[in-house]
């Protein structure tokens, strides 16, 4: 029995020694795990630097795409005349809406290219112009060739003026007997700055006593006086 007690005591000491070593090994394992976690953090930091490099490349691509649309816009700005519609928004200064038939047209510069020759056109404002160039010089589009079917009235009782200051009232009484009419009426015309003087003299005679002067029709209209004609007795 005494030997049995000794054996048990020695066995107990041996077990206690193994337990302590195992505990120590566990502590060492915990320390090793902590070290591995630290190494993982360093790896994450390296990955972040790589992401920053990717962002820089994306920024460069965006700048390249933005440049192309801007270049296309610059080319589009070099087109022709601006489109317009008669009676719509006004054209830029120094131009008018050249819209034959008073519909869609193009903004066209106002020029002074009138040769003064008579070839009447009806403007979109209902006024008759001496020719197409005269209408353009007045910034007016042409509705149709020829004298307007319904002309703009002027003169008469009350001496009604034309709607615009650059128009003239043509007091054409047709025949000499019309000179006796008081308060004669007329129609508004758009006239050239300079009248053409083809031939040896005009055949429109101003009303007067005994006889008025003979003028070209263009000059007679611009005189603002009553006239008649053609008069075959005028010098030609």
PDB file of C-alpha atoms in Angstrom:
ATOM      1  CA  UNK A   1       0.000   0.000   0.000  1.00  0.00           C
ATOM      2  CA  UNK A   2       2.839   2.377   0.783  1.00  0.00           C
ATOM      3  CA  UNK A   3       4.289   1.783  -2.676  1.00  0.00           C
ATOM      4  CA  UNK A   4       0.920   2.420  -4.259  1.00  0.00           C
ATOM      5  CA  UNK A   5       0.714   5.802  -2.540  1.00  0.00           C
ATOM      6  CA  UNK A   6       4.170   6.759  -3.804  1.00  0.00           C
ATOM      7  CA  UNK A   7       3.263   5.808  -7.367  1.00  0.00           C
ATOM      8  CA  UNK A   8       0.082   7.915  -7.275  1.00  0.00           C
ATOM      9  CA  UNK A   9       1.992  10.897  -5.910  1.00  0.00           C
ATOM     10  CA  UNK A  10       4.566  10.722  -8.698  1.00  0.00           C
ATOM     11  CA  UNK A  11       1.795  10.432 -11.314  1.00  0.00           C
ATOM     12  CA  UNK A  12       0.134  13.564  -9.949  1.00  0.00           C
ATOM     13  CA  UNK A  13       3.356  15.560 -10.239  1.00  0.00           C
ATOM     14  CA  UNK A  14       3.861  14.403 -13.830  1.00  0.00           C
ATOM     15  CA  UNK A  15       0.321  15.535 -14.858  1.00  0.00           C
ATOM     16  CA  UNK A  16       0.800  18.956 -13.267  1.00  0.00           C
ATOM     17  CA  UNK A  17       3.990  19.509 -15.248  1.00  0.00           C
ATOM     18  CA  UNK A  18       2.302  18.637 -18.619  1.00  0.00           C
ATOM     19  CA  UNK A  19      -0.607  21.026 -17.950  1.00  0.00           C
ATOM     20  CA  UNK A  20       1.697  23.974 -17.384  1.00  0.00           C
ATOM     21  CA  UNK A  21       3.574  23.341 -20.594  1.00  0.00           C
ATOM     22  CA  UNK A  22       0.361  23.111 -22.554  1.00  0.00           C
ATOM     23  CA  UNK A  23      -0.761  26.437 -21.116  1.00  0.00           C
ATOM     24  CA  UNK A  24       2.519  27.994 -22.095  1.00  0.00           C
ATOM     25  CA  UNK A  25       2.178  26.656 -25.602  1.00  0.00           C
ATOM     26  CA  UNK A  26      -1.276  28.219 -25.837  1.00  0.00           C
ATOM     27  CA  UNK A  27       0.104  31.597 -24.862  1.00  0.00           C
ATOM     28  CA  UNK A  28       2.749  31.384 -27.513  1.00  0.00           C
ATOM     29  CA  UNK A  29       0.098  30.490 -30.059  1.00  0.00           C
ATOM     30  CA  UNK A  30      -1.914  33.599 -29.145  1.00  0.00           C
ATOM     31  CA  UNK A  31       1.133  35.777 -29.658  1.00  0.00           C
ATOM     32  CA  UNK A  32       1.746  34.224 -33.059  1.00  0.00           C
ATOM     33  CA  UNK A  33      -1.851  34.939 -34.114  1.00  0.00           C
ATOM     34  CA  UNK A  34      -1.475  38.592 -33.157  1.00  0.00           C
ATOM     35  CA  UNK A  35       1.623  38.871 -35.312  1.00  0.00           C
ATOM     36  CA  UNK A  36      -0.260  37.400 -38.274  1.00  0.00           C
ATOM     37  CA  UNK A  37      -3.021  40.017 -37.848  1.00  0.00           C
ATOM     38  CA  UNK A  38      -0.452  42.816 -37.948  1.00  0.00           C
ATOM     39  CA  UNK A  39       1.012  41.439 -41.164  1.00  0.00           C
ATOM     40  CA  UNK A  40      -2.482  41.380 -42.664  1.00  0.00           C
ATOM     41  CA  UNK A  41      -2.886  45.085 -41.893  1.00  0.00           C
ATOM     42  CA  UNK A  42       0.281  45.888 -43.786  1.00  0.00           C
ATOM     43  CA  UNK A  43      -1.078  44.004 -46.792  1.00  0.00           C
ATOM     44  CA  UNK A  44      -4.287  46.059 -46.696  1.00  0.00           C
ATOM     45  CA  UNK A  45      -2.257  49.253 -46.741  1.00  0.00           C
ATOM     46  CA  UNK A  46      -0.453  48.183 -49.901  1.00  0.00           C
ATOM     47  CA  UNK A  47      -3.782  47.426 -51.563  1.00  0.00           C
ATOM     48  CA  UNK A  48      -4.980  50.971 -50.796  1.00  0.00           C
ATOM     49  CA  UNK A  49      -2.036  52.473 -52.636  1.00  0.00           C
ATOM     50  CA  UNK A  50      -2.983  50.404 -55.680  1.00  0.00           C
ATOM     51  CA  UNK A  51      -6.541  51.813 -55.584  1.00  0.00           C
ATOM     52  CA  UNK A  52      -5.188  55.345 -55.577  1.00  0.00           C
ATOM     53  CA  UNK A  53      -3.292  54.617 -58.775  1.00  0.00           C
ATOM     54  CA  UNK A  54      -6.516  53.402 -60.443  1.00  0.00           C
ATOM     55  CA  UNK A  55      -8.302  56.676 -59.607  1.00  0.00           C
ATOM     56  CA  UNK A  56      -5.599  58.705 -61.350  1.00  0.00           C
ATOM     57  CA  UNK A  57      -6.051  56.712 -64.576  1.00  0.00           C
ATOM     58  CA  UNK A  58      -9.824  57.235 -64.526  1.00  0.00           C
ATOM     59  CA  UNK A  59      -9.368  61.021 -64.306  1.00  0.00           C
ATOM     60  CA  UNK A  60      -7.218  61.122 -67.424  1.00  0.00           C
ATOM     61  CA  UNK A  61      -9.844  59.260 -69.467  1.00  0.00           C
ATOM     62  CA  UNK A  62     -12.538  61.785 -68.509  1.00  0.00           C
ATOM     63  CA  UNK A  63     -10.536  64.744 -69.806  1.00  0.00           C
ATOM     64  CA  UNK A  64      -9.973  63.087 -73.180  1.00  0.00           C
ATOM     65  CA  UNK A  65     -13.700  62.491 -73.762  1.00  0.00           C
ATOM     66  CA  UNK A  66     -14.663  66.036 -72.818  1.00  0.00           C
ATOM     67  CA  UNK A  67     -12.401  67.559 -75.483  1.00  0.00           C
ATOM     68  CA  UNK A  68     -14.120  65.904 -78.484  1.00  0.00           C
ATOM     69  CA  UNK A  69     -17.638  67.410 -78.054  1.00  0.00           C
ATOM     70  CA  UNK A  70     -16.143  70.867 -77.650  1.00  0.00           C
ATOM     71  CA  UNK A  71     -14.300  70.582 -80.959  1.00  0.00           C
ATOM     72  CA  UNK A  72     -17.497  69.465 -82.740  1.00  0.00           C
ATOM     73  CA  UNK A  73     -19.356  72.491 -81.441  1.00  0.00           C
ATOM     74  CA  UNK A  74     -16.776  74.853 -82.888  1.00  0.00           C
ATOM     75  CA  UNK A  75     -17.227  73.424 -86.369  1.00  0.00           C
ATOM     76  CA  UNK A  76     -20.991  73.832 -86.193  1.00  0.00           C
ATOM     77  CA  UNK A  77     -20.676  77.587 -85.586  1.00  0.00           C
ATOM     78  CA  UNK A  78     -19.336  78.257 -89.104  1.00  0.00           C
ATOM     79  CA  UNK A  79     -22.652  77.646 -90.946  1.00  0.00           C
ATOM     80  CA  UNK A  80     -24.471  79.900 -93.423  1.00  0.00           C
ATOM     81  CA  UNK A  81     -27.197  82.524 -92.905  1.00  0.00           C
ATOM     82  CA  UNK A  82     -29.544  82.249 -89.961  1.00  0.00           C
ATOM     83  CA  UNK A  83     -32.970  80.773 -90.718  1.00  0.00           C
ATOM     84  CA  UNK A  84     -35.955  83.041 -90.064  1.00  0.00           C
ATOM     85  CA  UNK A  85     -39.700  83.319 -90.591  1.00  0.00           C
ATOM     86  CA  UNK A  86     -41.464  86.423 -91.868  1.00  0.00           C
ATOM     87  CA  UNK A  87     -43.179  88.160 -88.964  1.00  0.00           C
ATOM     88  CA  UNK A  88     -41.201  86.123 -86.405  1.00  0.00           C
ATOM     89  CA  UNK A  89     -38.153  87.028 -84.334  1.00  0.00           C
ATOM     90  CA  UNK A  90     -36.134  89.868 -85.938  1.00  0.00           C
ATOM     91  CA  UNK A  91     -32.825  89.195 -87.670  1.00  0.00           C
ATOM     92  CA  UNK A  92     -29.564  90.665 -86.300  1.00  0.00           C
ATOM     93  CA  UNK A  93     -28.876  94.339 -86.945  1.00  0.00           C
ATOM     94  CA  UNK A  94     -28.080  95.260 -90.537  1.00  0.00           C
ATOM     95  CA  UNK A  95     -30.018  92.311 -91.975  1.00  0.00           C
ATOM     96  CA  UNK A  96     -33.614  91.362 -92.769  1.00  0.00           C
ATOM     97  CA  UNK A  97     -35.640  88.185 -93.230  1.00  0.00           C
ATOM     98  CA  UNK A  98     -35.528  87.514 -96.968  1.00  0.00           C
ATOM     99  CA  UNK A  99     -38.607  85.274 -97.201  1.00  0.00           C
ATOM    100  CA  UNK A 100     -40.116  85.078-100.713  1.00  0.00           C
ATOM    101  CA  UNK A 101     -43.860  84.572-100.352  1.00  0.00           C
ATOM    102  CA  UNK A 102     -43.681  85.808 -96.726  1.00  0.00           C
ATOM    103  CA  UNK A 103     -42.942  82.381 -95.201  1.00  0.00           C
ATOM    104  CA  UNK A 104     -39.639  80.785 -94.253  1.00  0.00           C
ATOM    105  CA  UNK A 105     -36.483  82.638 -95.220  1.00  0.00           C
ATOM    106  CA  UNK A 106     -32.899  83.502 -94.397  1.00  0.00           C
ATOM    107  CA  UNK A 107     -31.437  86.516 -92.596  1.00  0.00           C
ATOM    108  CA  UNK A 108     -29.735  88.528 -95.363  1.00  0.00           C
ATOM    109  CA  UNK A 109     -27.588  91.691 -95.130  1.00  0.00           C
ATOM    110  CA  UNK A 110     -29.300  94.919 -96.222  1.00  0.00           C
ATOM    111  CA  UNK A 111     -27.337  96.332 -99.167  1.00  0.00           C
ATOM    112  CA  UNK A 112     -27.621  99.252-101.634  1.00  0.00           C
ATOM    113  CA  UNK A 113     -27.564  97.574-105.047  1.00  0.00           C
ATOM    114  CA  UNK A 114     -30.613  99.272-106.621  1.00  0.00           C
ATOM    115  CA  UNK A 115     -30.148 100.264-110.284  1.00  0.00           C
ATOM    116  CA  UNK A 116     -33.257 102.491-110.256  1.00  0.00           C
ATOM    117  CA  UNK A 117     -35.051 100.687-113.097  1.00  0.00           C
ATOM    118  CA  UNK A 118     -38.791 100.123-112.732  1.00  0.00           C
ATOM    119  CA  UNK A 119     -39.915  96.519-112.171  1.00  0.00           C
ATOM    120  CA  UNK A 120     -42.507  96.698-109.353  1.00  0.00           C
ATOM    121  CA  UNK A 121     -42.864  94.055-106.652  1.00  0.00           C
ATOM    122  CA  UNK A 122     -45.347  93.742-103.827  1.00  0.00           C
ATOM    123  CA  UNK A 123     -43.721  93.659-100.402  1.00  0.00           C
ATOM    124  CA  UNK A 124     -44.858  91.509 -97.484  1.00  0.00           C
ATOM    125  CA  UNK A 125     -46.084  94.729 -95.844  1.00  0.00           C
ATOM    126  CA  UNK A 126     -48.590  95.308 -98.678  1.00  0.00           C
ATOM    127  CA  UNK A 127     -46.571  98.207-100.105  1.00  0.00           C
ATOM    128  CA  UNK A 128     -45.455  98.320-103.755  1.00  0.00           C
ATOM    129  CA  UNK A 129     -41.694  98.756-104.260  1.00  0.00           C
ATOM    130  CA  UNK A 130     -40.001 100.120-107.381  1.00  0.00           C
ATOM    131  CA  UNK A 131     -38.136  96.830-107.892  1.00  0.00           C
ATOM    132  CA  UNK A 132     -36.894  93.813-105.931  1.00  0.00           C
ATOM    133  CA  UNK A 133     -33.612  95.534-105.039  1.00  0.00           C
ATOM    134  CA  UNK A 134     -35.569  98.522-103.710  1.00  0.00           C
ATOM    135  CA  UNK A 135     -37.525  96.190-101.438  1.00  0.00           C
ATOM    136  CA  UNK A 136     -34.299  94.593-100.188  1.00  0.00           C
ATOM    137  CA  UNK A 137     -32.747  98.015 -99.573  1.00  0.00           C
ATOM    138  CA  UNK A 138     -35.781  98.804 -97.399  1.00  0.00           C
ATOM    139  CA  UNK A 139     -35.343  95.503 -95.528  1.00  0.00           C
ATOM    140  CA  UNK A 140     -38.551  94.099 -96.998  1.00  0.00           C
ATOM    141  CA  UNK A 141     -39.248  90.584 -98.304  1.00  0.00           C
ATOM    142  CA  UNK A 142     -41.153  90.168-101.566  1.00  0.00           C
ATOM    143  CA  UNK A 143     -44.665  88.710-101.504  1.00  0.00           C
ATOM    144  CA  UNK A 144     -45.146  88.616-105.290  1.00  0.00           C
ATOM    145  CA  UNK A 145     -43.988  90.326-108.498  1.00  0.00           C
ATOM    146  CA  UNK A 146     -45.966  93.305-109.776  1.00  0.00           C
ATOM    147  CA  UNK A 147     -47.960  96.066-108.103  1.00  0.00           C
ATOM    148  CA  UNK A 148     -49.808  94.997-104.939  1.00  0.00           C
ATOM    149  CA  UNK A 149     -53.435  94.064-105.747  1.00  0.00           C
ATOM    150  CA  UNK A 150     -54.633  96.161-102.807  1.00  0.00           C
ATOM    151  CA  UNK A 151     -52.379  99.169-102.353  1.00  0.00           C
ATOM    152  CA  UNK A 152     -51.745 101.125 -99.165  1.00  0.00           C
ATOM    153  CA  UNK A 153     -53.842 104.303 -99.261  1.00  0.00           C
ATOM    154  CA  UNK A 154     -52.385 107.756 -98.524  1.00  0.00           C
ATOM    155  CA  UNK A 155     -53.252 111.437 -99.039  1.00  0.00           C
ATOM    156  CA  UNK A 156     -56.891 112.288 -99.644  1.00  0.00           C
ATOM    157  CA  UNK A 157     -59.055 114.194 -97.193  1.00  0.00           C
ATOM    158  CA  UNK A 158     -56.977 114.533 -94.040  1.00  0.00           C
ATOM    159  CA  UNK A 159     -53.719 113.946 -95.946  1.00  0.00           C
ATOM    160  CA  UNK A 160     -53.131 110.449 -94.522  1.00  0.00           C
ATOM    161  CA  UNK A 161     -49.380 109.662 -94.395  1.00  0.00           C
ATOM    162  CA  UNK A 162     -47.733 106.416 -95.416  1.00  0.00           C
ATOM    163  CA  UNK A 163     -47.057 103.977 -92.544  1.00  0.00           C
ATOM    164  CA  UNK A 164     -43.282 104.507 -92.743  1.00  0.00           C
ATOM    165  CA  UNK A 165     -41.254 107.662 -93.274  1.00  0.00           C
ATOM    166  CA  UNK A 166     -39.113 106.120 -96.039  1.00  0.00           C
ATOM    167  CA  UNK A 167     -42.175 105.584 -98.293  1.00  0.00           C
ATOM    168  CA  UNK A 168     -43.623 108.053-100.816  1.00  0.00           C
ATOM    169  CA  UNK A 169     -47.245 108.799-101.648  1.00  0.00           C
ATOM    170  CA  UNK A 170     -47.716 108.542-105.439  1.00  0.00           C
ATOM    171  CA  UNK A 171     -50.398 111.130-106.359  1.00  0.00           C
ATOM    172  CA  UNK A 172     -51.063 109.729-109.836  1.00  0.00           C
ATOM    173  CA  UNK A 173     -54.372 111.111-111.174  1.00  0.00           C
ATOM    174  CA  UNK A 174     -53.817 109.345-114.526  1.00  0.00           C
ATOM    175  CA  UNK A 175     -55.250 112.046-116.833  1.00  0.00           C
ATOM    176  CA  UNK A 176     -54.962 115.828-117.063  1.00  0.00           C
ATOM    177  CA  UNK A 177     -58.550 116.296-115.914  1.00  0.00           C
ATOM    178  CA  UNK A 178     -57.647 114.653-112.604  1.00  0.00           C
ATOM    179  CA  UNK A 179     -55.583 117.696-111.695  1.00  0.00           C
ATOM    180  CA  UNK A 180     -58.860 119.468-110.831  1.00  0.00           C
ATOM    181  CA  UNK A 181     -59.497 117.058-107.939  1.00  0.00           C
ATOM    182  CA  UNK A 182     -58.796 118.624-104.577  1.00  0.00           C
ATOM    183  CA  UNK A 183     -57.404 116.426-101.831  1.00  0.00           C
ATOM    184  CA  UNK A 184     -56.326 113.778-104.331  1.00  0.00           C
ATOM    185  CA  UNK A 185     -55.538 110.376-102.879  1.00  0.00           C
ATOM    186  CA  UNK A 186     -52.599 108.195-103.754  1.00  0.00           C
ATOM    187  CA  UNK A 187     -50.813 104.943-102.903  1.00  0.00           C
ATOM    188  CA  UNK A 188     -47.623 104.324-100.948  1.00  0.00           C
ATOM    189  CA  UNK A 189     -44.484 103.268-102.804  1.00  0.00           C
ATOM    190  CA  UNK A 190     -40.992 102.247-101.763  1.00  0.00           C
ATOM    191  CA  UNK A 191     -38.579 104.146-104.007  1.00  0.00           C
ATOM    192  CA  UNK A 192     -34.863 103.890-104.862  1.00  0.00           C
ATOM    193  CA  UNK A 193     -32.391 106.443-103.555  1.00  0.00           C
ATOM    194  CA  UNK A 194     -31.558 107.479-107.134  1.00  0.00           C
ATOM    195  CA  UNK A 195     -33.919 107.323-110.114  1.00  0.00           C
ATOM    196  CA  UNK A 196     -32.779 105.974-113.471  1.00  0.00           C
ATOM    197  CA  UNK A 197     -32.744 108.516-116.330  1.00  0.00           C
ATOM    198  CA  UNK A 198     -33.099 106.424-119.471  1.00  0.00           C
ATOM    199  CA  UNK A 199     -34.045 108.341-122.638  1.00  0.00           C
ATOM    200  CA  UNK A 200     -34.274 112.070-123.257  1.00  0.00           C
ATOM    201  CA  UNK A 201     -36.831 112.988-120.628  1.00  0.00           C
ATOM    202  CA  UNK A 202     -39.802 111.813-118.573  1.00  0.00           C
ATOM    203  CA  UNK A 203     -43.414 111.558-119.758  1.00  0.00           C
ATOM    204  CA  UNK A 204     -45.179 112.298-116.433  1.00  0.00           C
ATOM    205  CA  UNK A 205     -46.407 115.861-116.101  1.00  0.00           C
ATOM    206  CA  UNK A 206     -46.907 117.621-112.806  1.00  0.00           C
ATOM    207  CA  UNK A 207     -50.273 119.271-112.330  1.00  0.00           C
ATOM    208  CA  UNK A 208     -49.906 123.051-112.675  1.00  0.00           C
ATOM    209  CA  UNK A 209     -50.942 126.081-114.634  1.00  0.00           C
ATOM    210  CA  UNK A 210     -50.596 126.357-117.508  1.00  0.00           C
ATOM    211  CA  UNK A 211     -48.590 123.094-117.599  1.00  0.00           C
ATOM    212  CA  UNK A 212     -46.324 121.523-115.036  1.00  0.00           C
ATOM    213  CA  UNK A 213     -42.869 120.153-115.669  1.00  0.00           C
ATOM    214  CA  UNK A 214     -42.323 116.803-117.324  1.00  0.00           C
ATOM    215  CA  UNK A 215     -40.531 114.266-115.130  1.00  0.00           C
ATOM    216  CA  UNK A 216     -39.618 110.638-115.148  1.00  0.00           C
ATOM    217  CA  UNK A 217     -42.243 108.641-113.249  1.00  0.00           C
ATOM    218  CA  UNK A 218     -39.775 107.843-110.471  1.00  0.00           C
ATOM    219  CA  UNK A 219     -39.010 111.541-109.940  1.00  0.00           C
ATOM    220  CA  UNK A 220     -42.714 112.458-110.172  1.00  0.00           C
ATOM    221  CA  UNK A 221     -43.571 110.033-107.348  1.00  0.00           C
ATOM    222  CA  UNK A 222     -40.729 111.306-105.171  1.00  0.00           C
ATOM    223  CA  UNK A 223     -41.791 114.933-105.743  1.00  0.00           C
ATOM    224  CA  UNK A 224     -44.827 114.433-103.502  1.00  0.00           C
ATOM    225  CA  UNK A 225     -46.970 116.412-105.978  1.00  0.00           C
ATOM    226  CA  UNK A 226     -49.998 115.471-108.056  1.00  0.00           C
ATOM    227  CA  UNK A 227     -49.091 114.337-111.578  1.00  0.00           C
ATOM    228  CA  UNK A 228     -50.593 112.642-114.589  1.00  0.00           C
ATOM    229  CA  UNK A 229     -49.402 110.789-117.678  1.00  0.00           C
ATOM    230  CA  UNK A 230     -48.030 109.522-119.797  1.00  0.00           C
ATOM    231  CA  UNK A 231     -48.205 112.770-121.730  1.00  0.00           C
ATOM    232  CA  UNK A 232     -47.186 112.442-125.365  1.00  0.00           C
ATOM    233  CA  UNK A 233     -46.359 116.158-125.537  1.00  0.00           C
ATOM    234  CA  UNK A 234     -43.510 115.784-123.047  1.00  0.00           C
ATOM    235  CA  UNK A 235     -40.050 115.815-124.661  1.00  0.00           C
ATOM    236  CA  UNK A 236     -38.733 112.291-125.153  1.00  0.00           C
TER     237      UNK A 236
END
